[in-house]
Amino acid sequence: WKASRGLGGKTTMLALLGHMETAVLGAEVTILGGSGQQSQRVHEAQEKFWKHPNAPLGQLVADPTKYETKLINGGRTVALLASTRSARGPHPQRLRLDECDEIKLEILDASLGQTLSARGIAANTVMSSTHQYADGTMTEILKRATDRGWPVYEWCYRENHVSNGGWADDEQIEGKRSEVTAAMWAAEYELGEPSPESRAIQPETVDAMFKPELGQFG
């Protein structure tokens, strides 16, 4: 998932997905964020759904803790610390990654070995993030998606606008636009390409040095 920062609702959607998977399917779900705190944010957002008047509270083994929610149907959510050791540990059916561009690539790669199908529940991974670094983890994820045929879903604040039945109104959107730089707004809210200004060598300069029509030599 590639979506706007703040106004995209990625964390809430990821939390709702995990909540439904544990409650309906009895799935084991792990959450990994760009930091342990981000993992907890997703879990805390999930906890809010248990406070809904129609929430199936009878499924809870006990009240959710800071890092874990367990259900009597075998469903379980665990918020992981952002480390290779934590990422390599569990083997759930579902892995939910949030703010991937803040996750070190070695931690991401360690986590991708987690999921295993079990109890009739298919293995599945969702990688969710704003794309903010030109040479960051999300850039690598999108490259792998192209190479391996992974589906990529993109949305920005417009899909969440009140005119489309969403929750973001003009005041919220314009308030955020006035707070951030033009470059940040273009990349992180309008879903443009992250600026490569921090690179020592500019990509367009390198491209200008070569003429593919002259042929390629190994």
mmCIF file with all atom_site columns, C-alpha atoms in Angstrom:
data_model
loop_
_atom_site.group_PDB
_atom_site.id
_atom_site.type_symbol
_atom_site.label_atom_id
_atom_site.label_alt_id
_atom_site.label_comp_id
_atom_site.label_asym_id
_atom_site.label_entity_id
_atom_site.label_seq_id
_atom_site.pdbx_PDB_ins_code
_atom_site.Cartn_x
_atom_site.Cartn_y
_atom_site.Cartn_z
_atom_site.occupancy
_atom_site.B_iso_or_equiv
_atom_site.pdbx_formal_charge
_atom_site.auth_seq_id
_atom_site.auth_comp_id
_atom_site.auth_asym_id
_atom_site.auth_atom_id
_atom_site.pdbx_PDB_model_num
ATOM 1   C CA . TRP A 1 1   ? 0.000   0.000   0.000   1.00 0.00 ? 1   TRP A CA 1
ATOM 2   C CA . LYS A 1 2   ? 1.387   3.416   -0.971  1.00 0.00 ? 2   LYS A CA 1
ATOM 3   C CA . ALA A 1 3   ? -0.629  6.270   0.494   1.00 0.00 ? 3   ALA A CA 1
ATOM 4   C CA . SER A 1 4   ? -0.459  9.817   1.816   1.00 0.00 ? 4   SER A CA 1
ATOM 5   C CA . ARG A 1 5   ? 1.149   10.572  5.151   1.00 0.00 ? 5   ARG A CA 1
ATOM 6   C CA . GLY A 1 6   ? -1.391  11.268  7.886   1.00 0.00 ? 6   GLY A CA 1
ATOM 7   C CA . LEU A 1 7   ? -4.329  11.804  5.548   1.00 0.00 ? 7   LEU A CA 1
ATOM 8   C CA . GLY A 1 8   ? -4.138  8.339   3.990   1.00 0.00 ? 8   GLY A CA 1
ATOM 9   C CA . GLY A 1 9   ? -5.430  6.405   7.017   1.00 0.00 ? 9   GLY A CA 1
ATOM 10  C CA . LYS A 1 10  ? -2.947  3.557   6.478   1.00 0.00 ? 10  LYS A CA 1
ATOM 11  C CA . THR A 1 11  ? -2.435  2.687   10.143  1.00 0.00 ? 11  THR A CA 1
ATOM 12  C CA . THR A 1 12  ? -6.174  2.537   10.856  1.00 0.00 ? 12  THR A CA 1
ATOM 13  C CA . MET A 1 13  ? -6.834  0.387   7.782   1.00 0.00 ? 13  MET A CA 1
ATOM 14  C CA . LEU A 1 14  ? -4.004  -1.976  8.669   1.00 0.00 ? 14  LEU A CA 1
ATOM 15  C CA . ALA A 1 15  ? -5.332  -2.236  12.226  1.00 0.00 ? 15  ALA A CA 1
ATOM 16  C CA . LEU A 1 16  ? -8.875  -2.949  11.007  1.00 0.00 ? 16  LEU A CA 1
ATOM 17  C CA . LEU A 1 17  ? -7.614  -5.606  8.597   1.00 0.00 ? 17  LEU A CA 1
ATOM 18  C CA . GLY A 1 18  ? -5.717  -7.383  11.371  1.00 0.00 ? 18  GLY A CA 1
ATOM 19  C CA . HIS A 1 19  ? -8.673  -7.078  13.745  1.00 0.00 ? 19  HIS A CA 1
ATOM 20  C CA . MET A 1 20  ? -11.035 -8.732  11.253  1.00 0.00 ? 20  MET A CA 1
ATOM 21  C CA . GLU A 1 21  ? -8.532  -11.472 10.426  1.00 0.00 ? 21  GLU A CA 1
ATOM 22  C CA . THR A 1 22  ? -8.172  -12.485 14.067  1.00 0.00 ? 22  THR A CA 1
ATOM 23  C CA . ALA A 1 23  ? -11.872 -12.183 14.950  1.00 0.00 ? 23  ALA A CA 1
ATOM 24  C CA . VAL A 1 24  ? -13.349 -13.766 11.804  1.00 0.00 ? 24  VAL A CA 1
ATOM 25  C CA . LEU A 1 25  ? -10.639 -16.150 10.603  1.00 0.00 ? 25  LEU A CA 1
ATOM 26  C CA . GLY A 1 26  ? -8.892  -16.893 13.873  1.00 0.00 ? 26  GLY A CA 1
ATOM 27  C CA . ALA A 1 27  ? -5.644  -15.875 12.188  1.00 0.00 ? 27  ALA A CA 1
ATOM 28  C CA . GLU A 1 28  ? -2.326  -15.196 13.863  1.00 0.00 ? 28  GLU A CA 1
ATOM 29  C CA . VAL A 1 29  ? -1.189  -11.692 12.910  1.00 0.00 ? 29  VAL A CA 1
ATOM 30  C CA . THR A 1 30  ? 2.113   -9.947  13.541  1.00 0.00 ? 30  THR A CA 1
ATOM 31  C CA . ILE A 1 31  ? 2.565   -6.189  13.241  1.00 0.00 ? 31  ILE A CA 1
ATOM 32  C CA . LEU A 1 32  ? 5.932   -4.641  12.423  1.00 0.00 ? 32  LEU A CA 1
ATOM 33  C CA . GLY A 1 33  ? 6.438   -0.895  12.150  1.00 0.00 ? 33  GLY A CA 1
ATOM 34  C CA . GLY A 1 34  ? 9.375   1.352   11.459  1.00 0.00 ? 34  GLY A CA 1
ATOM 35  C CA . SER A 1 35  ? 9.930   1.327   15.222  1.00 0.00 ? 35  SER A CA 1
ATOM 36  C CA . GLY A 1 36  ? 8.579   -0.594  18.197  1.00 0.00 ? 36  GLY A CA 1
ATOM 37  C CA . GLN A 1 37  ? 6.466   2.463   18.959  1.00 0.00 ? 37  GLN A CA 1
ATOM 38  C CA . GLN A 1 38  ? 4.932   2.390   15.467  1.00 0.00 ? 38  GLN A CA 1
ATOM 39  C CA . SER A 1 39  ? 4.067   -1.296  15.900  1.00 0.00 ? 39  SER A CA 1
ATOM 40  C CA . GLN A 1 40  ? 2.312   -0.382  19.138  1.00 0.00 ? 40  GLN A CA 1
ATOM 41  C CA . ARG A 1 41  ? 0.387   2.409   17.384  1.00 0.00 ? 41  ARG A CA 1
ATOM 42  C CA . VAL A 1 42  ? -1.135  -0.101  14.978  1.00 0.00 ? 42  VAL A CA 1
ATOM 43  C CA . HIS A 1 43  ? -1.996  -2.412  17.888  1.00 0.00 ? 43  HIS A CA 1
ATOM 44  C CA . GLU A 1 44  ? -3.504  0.474   19.866  1.00 0.00 ? 44  GLU A CA 1
ATOM 45  C CA . ALA A 1 45  ? -5.609  1.429   16.840  1.00 0.00 ? 45  ALA A CA 1
ATOM 46  C CA . GLN A 1 46  ? -6.794  -2.187  16.717  1.00 0.00 ? 46  GLN A CA 1
ATOM 47  C CA . GLU A 1 47  ? -7.733  -2.078  20.404  1.00 0.00 ? 47  GLU A CA 1
ATOM 48  C CA . LYS A 1 48  ? -10.196 0.737   19.674  1.00 0.00 ? 48  LYS A CA 1
ATOM 49  C CA . PHE A 1 49  ? -12.300 -1.654  17.594  1.00 0.00 ? 49  PHE A CA 1
ATOM 50  C CA . TRP A 1 50  ? -12.812 -3.807  20.690  1.00 0.00 ? 50  TRP A CA 1
ATOM 51  C CA . LYS A 1 51  ? -14.527 -0.821  22.301  1.00 0.00 ? 51  LYS A CA 1
ATOM 52  C CA . HIS A 1 52  ? -17.213 -0.718  19.618  1.00 0.00 ? 52  HIS A CA 1
ATOM 53  C CA . PRO A 1 53  ? -20.696 -1.561  21.001  1.00 0.00 ? 53  PRO A CA 1
ATOM 54  C CA . ASN A 1 54  ? -20.966 -4.582  18.696  1.00 0.00 ? 54  ASN A CA 1
ATOM 55  C CA . ALA A 1 55  ? -17.439 -5.905  19.248  1.00 0.00 ? 55  ALA A CA 1
ATOM 56  C CA . PRO A 1 56  ? -17.334 -9.689  19.973  1.00 0.00 ? 56  PRO A CA 1
ATOM 57  C CA . LEU A 1 57  ? -15.838 -9.240  23.446  1.00 0.00 ? 57  LEU A CA 1
ATOM 58  C CA . GLY A 1 58  ? -16.645 -12.854 24.295  1.00 0.00 ? 58  GLY A CA 1
ATOM 59  C CA . GLN A 1 59  ? -13.825 -13.903 21.964  1.00 0.00 ? 59  GLN A CA 1
ATOM 60  C CA . LEU A 1 60  ? -11.139 -12.232 24.073  1.00 0.00 ? 60  LEU A CA 1
ATOM 61  C CA . VAL A 1 61  ? -9.042  -14.546 26.234  1.00 0.00 ? 61  VAL A CA 1
ATOM 62  C CA . ALA A 1 62  ? -8.144  -11.510 28.347  1.00 0.00 ? 62  ALA A CA 1
ATOM 63  C CA . ASP A 1 63  ? -7.940  -7.761  27.952  1.00 0.00 ? 63  ASP A CA 1
ATOM 64  C CA . PRO A 1 64  ? -5.409  -6.772  25.267  1.00 0.00 ? 64  PRO A CA 1
ATOM 65  C CA . THR A 1 65  ? -1.941  -5.945  26.591  1.00 0.00 ? 65  THR A CA 1
ATOM 66  C CA . LYS A 1 66  ? 0.477   -3.383  25.209  1.00 0.00 ? 66  LYS A CA 1
ATOM 67  C CA . TYR A 1 67  ? 1.897   -5.863  22.716  1.00 0.00 ? 67  TYR A CA 1
ATOM 68  C CA . GLU A 1 68  ? -0.621  -8.708  22.354  1.00 0.00 ? 68  GLU A CA 1
ATOM 69  C CA . THR A 1 69  ? -4.290  -9.601  21.874  1.00 0.00 ? 69  THR A CA 1
ATOM 70  C CA . LYS A 1 70  ? -5.395  -13.256 22.142  1.00 0.00 ? 70  LYS A CA 1
ATOM 71  C CA . LEU A 1 71  ? -8.756  -14.744 21.152  1.00 0.00 ? 71  LEU A CA 1
ATOM 72  C CA . ILE A 1 72  ? -10.423 -18.025 22.069  1.00 0.00 ? 72  ILE A CA 1
ATOM 73  C CA . ASN A 1 73  ? -10.720 -18.973 18.376  1.00 0.00 ? 73  ASN A CA 1
ATOM 74  C CA . GLY A 1 74  ? -6.927  -19.119 18.078  1.00 0.00 ? 74  GLY A CA 1
ATOM 75  C CA . GLY A 1 75  ? -6.623  -15.605 16.699  1.00 0.00 ? 75  GLY A CA 1
ATOM 76  C CA . ARG A 1 76  ? -3.709  -13.591 18.011  1.00 0.00 ? 76  ARG A CA 1
ATOM 77  C CA . THR A 1 77  ? -2.141  -10.196 17.287  1.00 0.00 ? 77  THR A CA 1
ATOM 78  C CA . VAL A 1 78  ? 1.434   -9.436  18.314  1.00 0.00 ? 78  VAL A CA 1
ATOM 79  C CA . ALA A 1 79  ? 3.179   -6.062  17.933  1.00 0.00 ? 79  ALA A CA 1
ATOM 80  C CA . LEU A 1 80  ? 6.883   -6.643  17.251  1.00 0.00 ? 80  LEU A CA 1
ATOM 81  C CA . LEU A 1 81  ? 9.954   -4.607  18.062  1.00 0.00 ? 81  LEU A CA 1
ATOM 82  C CA . ALA A 1 82  ? 11.871  -3.266  15.063  1.00 0.00 ? 82  ALA A CA 1
ATOM 83  C CA . SER A 1 83  ? 14.818  -5.674  15.206  1.00 0.00 ? 83  SER A CA 1
ATOM 84  C CA . THR A 1 84  ? 15.986  -8.651  13.169  1.00 0.00 ? 84  THR A CA 1
ATOM 85  C CA . ARG A 1 85  ? 15.707  -10.914 16.216  1.00 0.00 ? 85  ARG A CA 1
ATOM 86  C CA . SER A 1 86  ? 12.080  -9.919  16.814  1.00 0.00 ? 86  SER A CA 1
ATOM 87  C CA . ALA A 1 87  ? 11.272  -10.118 13.090  1.00 0.00 ? 87  ALA A CA 1
ATOM 88  C CA . ARG A 1 88  ? 12.660  -13.649 12.736  1.00 0.00 ? 88  ARG A CA 1
ATOM 89  C CA . GLY A 1 89  ? 10.814  -15.141 15.704  1.00 0.00 ? 89  GLY A CA 1
ATOM 90  C CA . PRO A 1 90  ? 7.117   -15.855 15.009  1.00 0.00 ? 90  PRO A CA 1
ATOM 91  C CA . HIS A 1 91  ? 5.463   -17.753 12.132  1.00 0.00 ? 91  HIS A CA 1
ATOM 92  C CA . PRO A 1 92  ? 1.943   -16.304 11.744  1.00 0.00 ? 92  PRO A CA 1
ATOM 93  C CA . GLN A 1 93  ? -0.339  -16.589 8.754   1.00 0.00 ? 93  GLN A CA 1
ATOM 94  C CA . ARG A 1 94  ? -0.530  -12.813 8.329   1.00 0.00 ? 94  ARG A CA 1
ATOM 95  C CA . LEU A 1 95  ? 2.221   -10.166 8.474   1.00 0.00 ? 95  LEU A CA 1
ATOM 96  C CA . ARG A 1 96  ? 1.261   -6.485  8.524   1.00 0.00 ? 96  ARG A CA 1
ATOM 97  C CA . LEU A 1 97  ? 4.053   -3.928  8.050   1.00 0.00 ? 97  LEU A CA 1
ATOM 98  C CA . ASP A 1 98  ? 3.473   -0.211  8.632   1.00 0.00 ? 98  ASP A CA 1
ATOM 99  C CA . GLU A 1 99  ? 5.659   2.767   7.666   1.00 0.00 ? 99  GLU A CA 1
ATOM 100 C CA . CYS A 1 100 ? 7.942   0.481   5.668   1.00 0.00 ? 100 CYS A CA 1
ATOM 101 C CA . ASP A 1 101 ? 10.138  3.363   4.520   1.00 0.00 ? 101 ASP A CA 1
ATOM 102 C CA . GLU A 1 102 ? 11.292  3.697   8.148   1.00 0.00 ? 102 GLU A CA 1
ATOM 103 C CA . ILE A 1 103 ? 12.104  -0.032  8.452   1.00 0.00 ? 103 ILE A CA 1
ATOM 104 C CA . LYS A 1 104 ? 15.712  -0.997  7.774   1.00 0.00 ? 104 LYS A CA 1
ATOM 105 C CA . LEU A 1 105 ? 15.915  -3.257  4.731   1.00 0.00 ? 105 LEU A CA 1
ATOM 106 C CA . GLU A 1 106 ? 17.683  -6.019  6.692   1.00 0.00 ? 106 GLU A CA 1
ATOM 107 C CA . ILE A 1 107 ? 14.794  -6.051  9.206   1.00 0.00 ? 107 ILE A CA 1
ATOM 108 C CA . LEU A 1 108 ? 12.215  -6.103  6.405   1.00 0.00 ? 108 LEU A CA 1
ATOM 109 C CA . ASP A 1 109 ? 13.977  -9.022  4.716   1.00 0.00 ? 109 ASP A CA 1
ATOM 110 C CA . ALA A 1 110 ? 14.154  -10.914 8.021   1.00 0.00 ? 110 ALA A CA 1
ATOM 111 C CA . SER A 1 111 ? 10.420  -10.415 8.576   1.00 0.00 ? 111 SER A CA 1
ATOM 112 C CA . LEU A 1 112 ? 9.409   -11.661 5.122   1.00 0.00 ? 112 LEU A CA 1
ATOM 113 C CA . GLY A 1 113 ? 10.306  -15.195 6.137   1.00 0.00 ? 113 GLY A CA 1
ATOM 114 C CA . GLN A 1 114 ? 7.671   -15.194 8.874   1.00 0.00 ? 114 GLN A CA 1
ATOM 115 C CA . THR A 1 115 ? 4.393   -16.191 7.270   1.00 0.00 ? 115 THR A CA 1
ATOM 116 C CA . LEU A 1 116 ? 3.235   -19.796 6.941   1.00 0.00 ? 116 LEU A CA 1
ATOM 117 C CA . SER A 1 117 ? -0.191  -21.064 5.929   1.00 0.00 ? 117 SER A CA 1
ATOM 118 C CA . ALA A 1 118 ? -1.872  -23.019 8.743   1.00 0.00 ? 118 ALA A CA 1
ATOM 119 C CA . ARG A 1 119 ? -5.312  -24.165 9.920   1.00 0.00 ? 119 ARG A CA 1
ATOM 120 C CA . GLY A 1 120 ? -6.751  -23.432 6.476   1.00 0.00 ? 120 GLY A CA 1
ATOM 121 C CA . ILE A 1 121 ? -5.627  -19.786 6.613   1.00 0.00 ? 121 ILE A CA 1
ATOM 122 C CA . ALA A 1 122 ? -3.417  -18.729 3.701   1.00 0.00 ? 122 ALA A CA 1
ATOM 123 C CA . ALA A 1 123 ? -0.199  -16.833 4.298   1.00 0.00 ? 123 ALA A CA 1
ATOM 124 C CA . ASN A 1 124 ? -0.355  -13.165 3.326   1.00 0.00 ? 124 ASN A CA 1
ATOM 125 C CA . THR A 1 125 ? 1.778   -10.035 3.750   1.00 0.00 ? 125 THR A CA 1
ATOM 126 C CA . VAL A 1 126 ? 0.827   -6.359  3.446   1.00 0.00 ? 126 VAL A CA 1
ATOM 127 C CA . MET A 1 127 ? 3.563   -3.708  3.254   1.00 0.00 ? 127 MET A CA 1
ATOM 128 C CA . SER A 1 128 ? 2.179   -0.228  3.874   1.00 0.00 ? 128 SER A CA 1
ATOM 129 C CA . SER A 1 129 ? 3.970   3.113   3.766   1.00 0.00 ? 129 SER A CA 1
ATOM 130 C CA . THR A 1 130 ? 4.339   6.640   2.550   1.00 0.00 ? 130 THR A CA 1
ATOM 131 C CA . HIS A 1 131 ? 7.112   6.812   -0.072  1.00 0.00 ? 131 HIS A CA 1
ATOM 132 C CA . GLN A 1 132 ? 9.491   9.472   1.239   1.00 0.00 ? 132 GLN A CA 1
ATOM 133 C CA . TYR A 1 133 ? 13.101  8.407   0.617   1.00 0.00 ? 133 TYR A CA 1
ATOM 134 C CA . ALA A 1 134 ? 14.494  8.201   -2.913  1.00 0.00 ? 134 ALA A CA 1
ATOM 135 C CA . ASP A 1 135 ? 16.880  5.398   -1.940  1.00 0.00 ? 135 ASP A CA 1
ATOM 136 C CA . GLY A 1 136 ? 14.903  3.953   0.963   1.00 0.00 ? 136 GLY A CA 1
ATOM 137 C CA . THR A 1 137 ? 13.140  0.708   1.754   1.00 0.00 ? 137 THR A CA 1
ATOM 138 C CA . MET A 1 138 ? 9.895   1.640   0.008   1.00 0.00 ? 138 MET A CA 1
ATOM 139 C CA . THR A 1 139 ? 11.789  2.282   -3.229  1.00 0.00 ? 139 THR A CA 1
ATOM 140 C CA . GLU A 1 140 ? 13.181  -1.253  -2.994  1.00 0.00 ? 140 GLU A CA 1
ATOM 141 C CA . ILE A 1 141 ? 9.727   -2.684  -2.209  1.00 0.00 ? 141 ILE A CA 1
ATOM 142 C CA . LEU A 1 142 ? 8.204   -0.998  -5.265  1.00 0.00 ? 142 LEU A CA 1
ATOM 143 C CA . LYS A 1 143 ? 11.072  -2.288  -7.432  1.00 0.00 ? 143 LYS A CA 1
ATOM 144 C CA . ARG A 1 144 ? 10.467  -5.832  -6.169  1.00 0.00 ? 144 ARG A CA 1
ATOM 145 C CA . ALA A 1 145 ? 6.753   -5.410  -6.805  1.00 0.00 ? 145 ALA A CA 1
ATOM 146 C CA . THR A 1 146 ? 7.479   -4.635  -10.453 1.00 0.00 ? 146 THR A CA 1
ATOM 147 C CA . ASP A 1 147 ? 9.967   -7.492  -10.795 1.00 0.00 ? 147 ASP A CA 1
ATOM 148 C CA . ARG A 1 148 ? 7.832   -10.107 -9.017  1.00 0.00 ? 148 ARG A CA 1
ATOM 149 C CA . GLY A 1 149 ? 4.324   -9.099  -10.017 1.00 0.00 ? 149 GLY A CA 1
ATOM 150 C CA . TRP A 1 150 ? 3.150   -7.995  -6.555  1.00 0.00 ? 150 TRP A CA 1
ATOM 151 C CA . PRO A 1 151 ? 0.003   -5.823  -6.641  1.00 0.00 ? 151 PRO A CA 1
ATOM 152 C CA . VAL A 1 152 ? 0.475   -2.189  -5.594  1.00 0.00 ? 152 VAL A CA 1
ATOM 153 C CA . TYR A 1 153 ? -2.470  -0.140  -4.297  1.00 0.00 ? 153 TYR A CA 1
ATOM 154 C CA . GLU A 1 154 ? -2.109  3.646   -4.181  1.00 0.00 ? 154 GLU A CA 1
ATOM 155 C CA . TRP A 1 155 ? -4.344  6.351   -2.761  1.00 0.00 ? 155 TRP A CA 1
ATOM 156 C CA . CYS A 1 156 ? -3.924  9.891   -1.461  1.00 0.00 ? 156 CYS A CA 1
ATOM 157 C CA . TYR A 1 157 ? -5.952  12.304  0.654   1.00 0.00 ? 157 TYR A CA 1
ATOM 158 C CA . ARG A 1 158 ? -8.451  12.813  -2.182  1.00 0.00 ? 158 ARG A CA 1
ATOM 159 C CA . GLU A 1 159 ? -9.956  9.344   -1.717  1.00 0.00 ? 159 GLU A CA 1
ATOM 160 C CA . ASN A 1 160 ? -10.510 10.180  1.952   1.00 0.00 ? 160 ASN A CA 1
ATOM 161 C CA . HIS A 1 161 ? -12.134 13.556  1.281   1.00 0.00 ? 161 HIS A CA 1
ATOM 162 C CA . VAL A 1 162 ? -15.598 14.090  2.737   1.00 0.00 ? 162 VAL A CA 1
ATOM 163 C CA . SER A 1 163 ? -16.971 14.538  -0.779  1.00 0.00 ? 163 SER A CA 1
ATOM 164 C CA . ASN A 1 164 ? -16.080 10.878  -1.397  1.00 0.00 ? 164 ASN A CA 1
ATOM 165 C CA . GLY A 1 165 ? -17.614 9.695   1.853   1.00 0.00 ? 165 GLY A CA 1
ATOM 166 C CA . GLY A 1 166 ? -14.340 9.981   3.756   1.00 0.00 ? 166 GLY A CA 1
ATOM 167 C CA . TRP A 1 167 ? -13.277 11.843  6.878   1.00 0.00 ? 167 TRP A CA 1
ATOM 168 C CA . ALA A 1 168 ? -10.737 14.450  5.648   1.00 0.00 ? 168 ALA A CA 1
ATOM 169 C CA . ASP A 1 169 ? -12.264 17.884  5.141   1.00 0.00 ? 169 ASP A CA 1
ATOM 170 C CA . ASP A 1 170 ? -10.825 20.938  3.383   1.00 0.00 ? 170 ASP A CA 1
ATOM 171 C CA . GLU A 1 171 ? -9.690  22.504  6.651   1.00 0.00 ? 171 GLU A CA 1
ATOM 172 C CA . GLN A 1 172 ? -7.609  19.453  7.576   1.00 0.00 ? 172 GLN A CA 1
ATOM 173 C CA . ILE A 1 173 ? -6.102  19.155  4.113   1.00 0.00 ? 173 ILE A CA 1
ATOM 174 C CA . GLU A 1 174 ? -5.248  22.835  3.715   1.00 0.00 ? 174 GLU A CA 1
ATOM 175 C CA . GLY A 1 175 ? -3.937  22.961  7.278   1.00 0.00 ? 175 GLY A CA 1
ATOM 176 C CA . LYS A 1 176 ? -1.512  20.150  6.526   1.00 0.00 ? 176 LYS A CA 1
ATOM 177 C CA . ARG A 1 177 ? -0.522  21.679  3.174   1.00 0.00 ? 177 ARG A CA 1
ATOM 178 C CA . SER A 1 178 ? 0.405   24.935  4.941   1.00 0.00 ? 178 SER A CA 1
ATOM 179 C CA . GLU A 1 179 ? 2.580   23.086  7.507   1.00 0.00 ? 179 GLU A CA 1
ATOM 180 C CA . VAL A 1 180 ? 4.891   21.136  5.189   1.00 0.00 ? 180 VAL A CA 1
ATOM 181 C CA . THR A 1 181 ? 7.286   22.091  2.420   1.00 0.00 ? 181 THR A CA 1
ATOM 182 C CA . ALA A 1 182 ? 6.221   22.018  -1.209  1.00 0.00 ? 182 ALA A CA 1
ATOM 183 C CA . ALA A 1 183 ? 8.607   19.123  -1.880  1.00 0.00 ? 183 ALA A CA 1
ATOM 184 C CA . MET A 1 184 ? 7.195   17.116  1.050   1.00 0.00 ? 184 MET A CA 1
ATOM 185 C CA . TRP A 1 185 ? 3.615   17.802  -0.043  1.00 0.00 ? 185 TRP A CA 1
ATOM 186 C CA . ALA A 1 186 ? 4.368   16.678  -3.611  1.00 0.00 ? 186 ALA A CA 1
ATOM 187 C CA . ALA A 1 187 ? 6.075   13.444  -2.532  1.00 0.00 ? 187 ALA A CA 1
ATOM 188 C CA . GLU A 1 188 ? 4.298   12.399  0.663   1.00 0.00 ? 188 GLU A CA 1
ATOM 189 C CA . TYR A 1 189 ? 0.753   13.680  0.083   1.00 0.00 ? 189 TYR A CA 1
ATOM 190 C CA . GLU A 1 190 ? 0.358   13.855  -3.714  1.00 0.00 ? 190 GLU A CA 1
ATOM 191 C CA . LEU A 1 191 ? 2.295   10.545  -4.141  1.00 0.00 ? 191 LEU A CA 1
ATOM 192 C CA . GLY A 1 192 ? 4.961   12.045  -6.366  1.00 0.00 ? 192 GLY A CA 1
ATOM 193 C CA . GLU A 1 193 ? 8.465   10.597  -6.543  1.00 0.00 ? 193 GLU A CA 1
ATOM 194 C CA . PRO A 1 194 ? 10.688  11.402  -3.541  1.00 0.00 ? 194 PRO A CA 1
ATOM 195 C CA . SER A 1 195 ? 13.275  14.070  -4.249  1.00 0.00 ? 195 SER A CA 1
ATOM 196 C CA . PRO A 1 196 ? 16.753  12.688  -5.018  1.00 0.00 ? 196 PRO A CA 1
ATOM 197 C CA . GLU A 1 197 ? 18.412  16.005  -4.028  1.00 0.00 ? 197 GLU A CA 1
ATOM 198 C CA . SER A 1 198 ? 20.396  14.339  -1.246  1.00 0.00 ? 198 SER A CA 1
ATOM 199 C CA . ARG A 1 199 ? 22.208  12.078  -3.730  1.00 0.00 ? 199 ARG A CA 1
ATOM 200 C CA . ALA A 1 200 ? 25.830  12.848  -4.636  1.00 0.00 ? 200 ALA A CA 1
ATOM 201 C CA . ILE A 1 201 ? 25.082  12.029  -8.304  1.00 0.00 ? 201 ILE A CA 1
ATOM 202 C CA . GLN A 1 202 ? 21.803  13.096  -9.885  1.00 0.00 ? 202 GLN A CA 1
ATOM 203 C CA . PRO A 1 203 ? 19.953  10.281  -11.785 1.00 0.00 ? 203 PRO A CA 1
ATOM 204 C CA . GLU A 1 204 ? 19.007  12.543  -14.691 1.00 0.00 ? 204 GLU A CA 1
ATOM 205 C CA . THR A 1 205 ? 22.680  13.486  -15.128 1.00 0.00 ? 205 THR A CA 1
ATOM 206 C CA . VAL A 1 206 ? 23.664  9.822   -15.355 1.00 0.00 ? 206 VAL A CA 1
ATOM 207 C CA . ASP A 1 207 ? 20.836  9.134   -17.829 1.00 0.00 ? 207 ASP A CA 1
ATOM 208 C CA . ALA A 1 208 ? 22.053  11.985  -20.025 1.00 0.00 ? 208 ALA A CA 1
ATOM 209 C CA . MET A 1 209 ? 25.474  10.338  -20.323 1.00 0.00 ? 209 MET A CA 1
ATOM 210 C CA . PHE A 1 210 ? 24.153  7.281   -22.134 1.00 0.00 ? 210 PHE A CA 1
ATOM 211 C CA . LYS A 1 211 ? 22.416  6.635   -25.457 1.00 0.00 ? 211 LYS A CA 1
ATOM 212 C CA . PRO A 1 212 ? 20.802  3.137   -25.397 1.00 0.00 ? 212 PRO A CA 1
ATOM 213 C CA . GLU A 1 213 ? 20.137  3.366   -29.128 1.00 0.00 ? 213 GLU A CA 1
ATOM 214 C CA . LEU A 1 214 ? 23.897  2.990   -29.710 1.00 0.00 ? 214 LEU A CA 1
ATOM 215 C CA . GLY A 1 215 ? 23.746  -0.499  -28.208 1.00 0.00 ? 215 GLY A CA 1
ATOM 216 C CA . GLN A 1 216 ? 24.651  -2.084  -24.917 1.00 0.00 ? 216 GLN A CA 1
ATOM 217 C CA . PHE A 1 217 ? 27.859  -3.907  -24.110 1.00 0.00 ? 217 PHE A CA 1
ATOM 218 C CA . GLY A 1 218 ? 28.534  -6.209  -21.161 1.00 0.00 ? 218 GLY A CA 1
#
